[in-house]
Amino acid sequence: QVQLVESGGGLVQAGGSLRLSCAASGRTFRDTAMAWFRQAPGKEREFVAAISGLGGSLSYQDSVKGRFTISRDNAKNTVYLQMNSLEPEDTAVYYCAADPLFKDVQSRSPRYWGQGTQVTVSS
C-alpha cells in the first residue's frame, strides 16, 4: 500500500507559478513511478506528467510542455510539479499518482492516488 499526500495548491494569477508537492510513504520510493493528473470541473481526469523511479524517464501532456516540470527527491520520498506561466485553463484539482511501472502510471488507472489539491488560476 502507498499513501500519497499532496500540498502546494492555491490561487494564483495568470502568468504566475506554483509548486505542488506529493509526499509518499508505504513503498520503496525509488522503485515507484510517479505522476500528476488533473481534473477540471465538468471534465474527465487527464494525465499531466510522469517520472520514473530514478528520474531518468519523463513524460508530459502536450499542453504543459515547456511550462511544467516534474521532478523527484528520492531521499525525501517526494515528487514535485513546478508550474510556470499558468493559464486559467490550468484550473483543476491536481492529483498525485503512483504505480510500480512507468508505463502504467501514465494510464487512466495508476494503482495509487492522492486526495488532490486545488489549483485556481485567475485571469
mmCIF file of C-alpha atoms in Angstrom:
data_model
loop_
_atom_site.group_PDB
_atom_site.id
_atom_site.type_symbol
_atom_site.label_atom_id
_atom_site.label_comp_id
_atom_site.label_asym_id
_atom_site.label_seq_id
_atom_site.Cartn_x
_atom_site.Cartn_y
_atom_site.Cartn_z
ATOM 1 C CA GLN A 1 0.000 0.000 0.000
ATOM 2 C CA VAL A 2 1.156 3.534 -0.809
ATOM 3 C CA GLN A 3 -0.088 6.703 0.829
ATOM 4 C CA LEU A 4 0.145 9.960 -1.109
ATOM 5 C CA VAL A 5 -0.395 13.441 0.301
ATOM 6 C CA GLU A 6 -0.408 16.474 -1.992
ATOM 7 C CA SER A 7 0.251 20.067 -0.985
ATOM 8 C CA GLY A 8 1.027 23.409 -2.573
ATOM 9 C CA GLY A 9 -2.187 24.229 -4.356
ATOM 10 C CA GLY A 10 -3.813 27.637 -4.180
ATOM 11 C CA LEU A 11 -4.989 30.698 -6.045
ATOM 12 C CA VAL A 12 -2.629 32.423 -8.480
ATOM 13 C CA GLN A 13 -2.974 34.990 -11.244
ATOM 14 C CA ALA A 14 -2.451 34.072 -14.861
ATOM 15 C CA GLY A 15 1.239 34.051 -15.693
ATOM 16 C CA GLY A 16 2.190 33.113 -12.155
ATOM 17 C CA SER A 17 3.808 29.997 -10.728
ATOM 18 C CA LEU A 18 3.063 27.301 -8.170
ATOM 19 C CA ARG A 19 4.931 24.230 -6.998
ATOM 20 C CA LEU A 20 2.973 21.180 -5.965
ATOM 21 C CA SER A 21 4.463 18.533 -3.699
ATOM 22 C CA CYS A 22 3.412 14.949 -3.100
ATOM 23 C CA ALA A 23 4.819 13.048 -0.137
ATOM 24 C CA ALA A 24 4.746 9.271 -0.441
ATOM 25 C CA SER A 25 5.002 6.511 2.120
ATOM 26 C CA GLY A 26 4.499 2.779 2.306
ATOM 27 C CA ARG A 27 6.686 1.506 -0.516
ATOM 28 C CA THR A 28 10.300 1.827 -1.627
ATOM 29 C CA PHE A 29 10.013 5.204 -3.286
ATOM 30 C CA ARG A 30 12.796 4.784 -5.835
ATOM 31 C CA ASP A 31 11.028 1.688 -7.170
ATOM 32 C CA THR A 32 7.827 3.642 -7.770
ATOM 33 C CA ALA A 33 6.927 5.679 -10.827
ATOM 34 C CA MET A 34 5.041 8.868 -10.037
ATOM 35 C CA ALA A 35 2.656 11.069 -11.973
ATOM 36 C CA TRP A 36 0.416 14.086 -11.776
ATOM 37 C CA PHE A 37 -3.121 14.183 -13.140
ATOM 38 C CA ARG A 38 -5.728 16.922 -13.041
ATOM 39 C CA GLN A 39 -9.479 17.209 -13.254
ATOM 40 C CA ALA A 40 -11.250 20.430 -14.165
ATOM 41 C CA PRO A 41 -14.935 20.986 -13.349
ATOM 42 C CA GLY A 42 -17.150 19.032 -15.717
ATOM 43 C CA LYS A 43 -14.213 17.317 -17.392
ATOM 44 C CA GLU A 44 -12.556 13.935 -17.172
ATOM 45 C CA ARG A 45 -9.371 13.457 -15.217
ATOM 46 C CA GLU A 46 -6.354 13.850 -17.502
ATOM 47 C CA PHE A 47 -2.685 12.987 -17.401
ATOM 48 C CA VAL A 48 -0.264 15.869 -16.825
ATOM 49 C CA ALA A 49 3.241 14.499 -16.242
ATOM 50 C CA ALA A 50 5.107 11.392 -15.110
ATOM 51 C CA ILE A 51 8.568 10.455 -13.874
ATOM 52 C CA SER A 52 10.214 7.071 -13.500
ATOM 53 C CA GLY A 53 11.591 5.756 -10.223
ATOM 54 C CA LEU A 54 15.125 7.057 -10.670
ATOM 55 C CA GLY A 55 14.025 10.094 -12.648
ATOM 56 C CA GLY A 56 15.574 9.038 -15.934
ATOM 57 C CA SER A 57 12.328 8.979 -17.901
ATOM 58 C CA LEU A 58 9.849 11.828 -18.119
ATOM 59 C CA SER A 59 6.563 12.296 -19.917
ATOM 60 C CA TYR A 60 4.325 15.348 -20.327
ATOM 61 C CA GLN A 61 0.954 16.219 -21.765
ATOM 62 C CA ASP A 62 1.489 18.419 -24.801
ATOM 63 C CA SER A 63 -0.373 21.399 -23.337
ATOM 64 C CA VAL A 64 2.038 21.711 -20.393
ATOM 65 C CA LYS A 65 5.341 21.065 -22.165
ATOM 66 C CA GLY A 66 7.722 23.949 -21.613
ATOM 67 C CA ARG A 67 5.655 25.300 -18.708
ATOM 68 C CA PHE A 68 5.511 22.443 -16.170
ATOM 69 C CA THR A 69 8.400 20.404 -14.788
ATOM 70 C CA ILE A 70 8.082 17.176 -12.837
ATOM 71 C CA SER A 71 10.911 16.136 -10.527
ATOM 72 C CA ARG A 72 11.514 13.940 -7.526
ATOM 73 C CA ASP A 73 13.716 13.754 -4.458
ATOM 74 C CA ASN A 74 14.075 10.098 -3.504
ATOM 75 C CA ALA A 75 15.796 10.996 -0.240
ATOM 76 C CA LYS A 76 12.638 12.853 0.798
ATOM 77 C CA ASN A 77 10.115 10.456 -0.793
ATOM 78 C CA THR A 78 8.597 13.438 -2.572
ATOM 79 C CA VAL A 79 7.627 14.282 -6.123
ATOM 80 C CA TYR A 80 7.130 17.842 -7.320
ATOM 81 C CA LEU A 81 5.323 19.637 -10.104
ATOM 82 C CA GLN A 82 6.706 23.085 -10.854
ATOM 83 C CA MET A 83 4.085 25.019 -12.803
ATOM 84 C CA ASN A 84 5.081 28.226 -14.563
ATOM 85 C CA SER A 85 3.218 30.567 -16.920
ATOM 86 C CA LEU A 86 -0.057 29.348 -15.510
ATOM 87 C CA GLU A 87 -3.218 29.873 -17.519
ATOM 88 C CA PRO A 88 -6.876 29.907 -16.451
ATOM 89 C CA GLU A 89 -7.233 26.627 -18.364
ATOM 90 C CA ASP A 90 -4.878 25.030 -15.823
ATOM 91 C CA THR A 91 -7.512 25.451 -13.102
ATOM 92 C CA ALA A 92 -8.262 21.997 -11.722
ATOM 93 C CA VAL A 93 -7.847 19.630 -8.835
ATOM 94 C CA TYR A 94 -4.373 18.142 -9.192
ATOM 95 C CA TYR A 95 -3.811 14.547 -8.124
ATOM 96 C CA CYS A 96 -0.621 12.679 -7.407
ATOM 97 C CA ALA A 97 -0.498 9.059 -8.566
ATOM 98 C CA ALA A 98 1.891 6.161 -8.124
ATOM 99 C CA ASP A 99 2.469 2.797 -9.754
ATOM 100 C CA PRO A 100 5.358 0.344 -9.876
ATOM 101 C CA LEU A 101 5.598 0.698 -13.663
ATOM 102 C CA PHE A 102 6.301 3.909 -15.608
ATOM 103 C CA LYS A 103 4.008 2.913 -18.457
ATOM 104 C CA ASP A 104 1.148 2.182 -16.078
ATOM 105 C CA VAL A 105 1.482 5.376 -14.009
ATOM 106 C CA GLN A 106 0.606 7.283 -17.192
ATOM 107 C CA SER A 107 -2.518 5.250 -17.829
ATOM 108 C CA ARG A 108 -6.043 6.109 -16.681
ATOM 109 C CA SER A 109 -5.724 3.838 -13.670
ATOM 110 C CA PRO A 110 -2.484 4.014 -11.703
ATOM 111 C CA ARG A 111 -2.569 1.814 -8.659
ATOM 112 C CA TYR A 112 -2.425 4.548 -6.005
ATOM 113 C CA TRP A 113 -3.921 8.043 -5.782
ATOM 114 C CA GLY A 114 -3.715 11.023 -3.511
ATOM 115 C CA GLN A 115 -6.741 13.057 -2.483
ATOM 116 C CA GLY A 116 -5.913 16.071 -4.632
ATOM 117 C CA THR A 117 -5.089 19.735 -4.211
ATOM 118 C CA GLN A 118 -6.972 22.617 -5.805
ATOM 119 C CA VAL A 119 -5.208 24.959 -8.214
ATOM 120 C CA THR A 120 -7.113 28.034 -9.332
ATOM 121 C CA VAL A 121 -5.703 30.441 -11.923
ATOM 122 C CA SER A 122 -7.476 33.774 -12.240
ATOM 123 C CA SER A 123 -7.439 35.802 -15.428
#
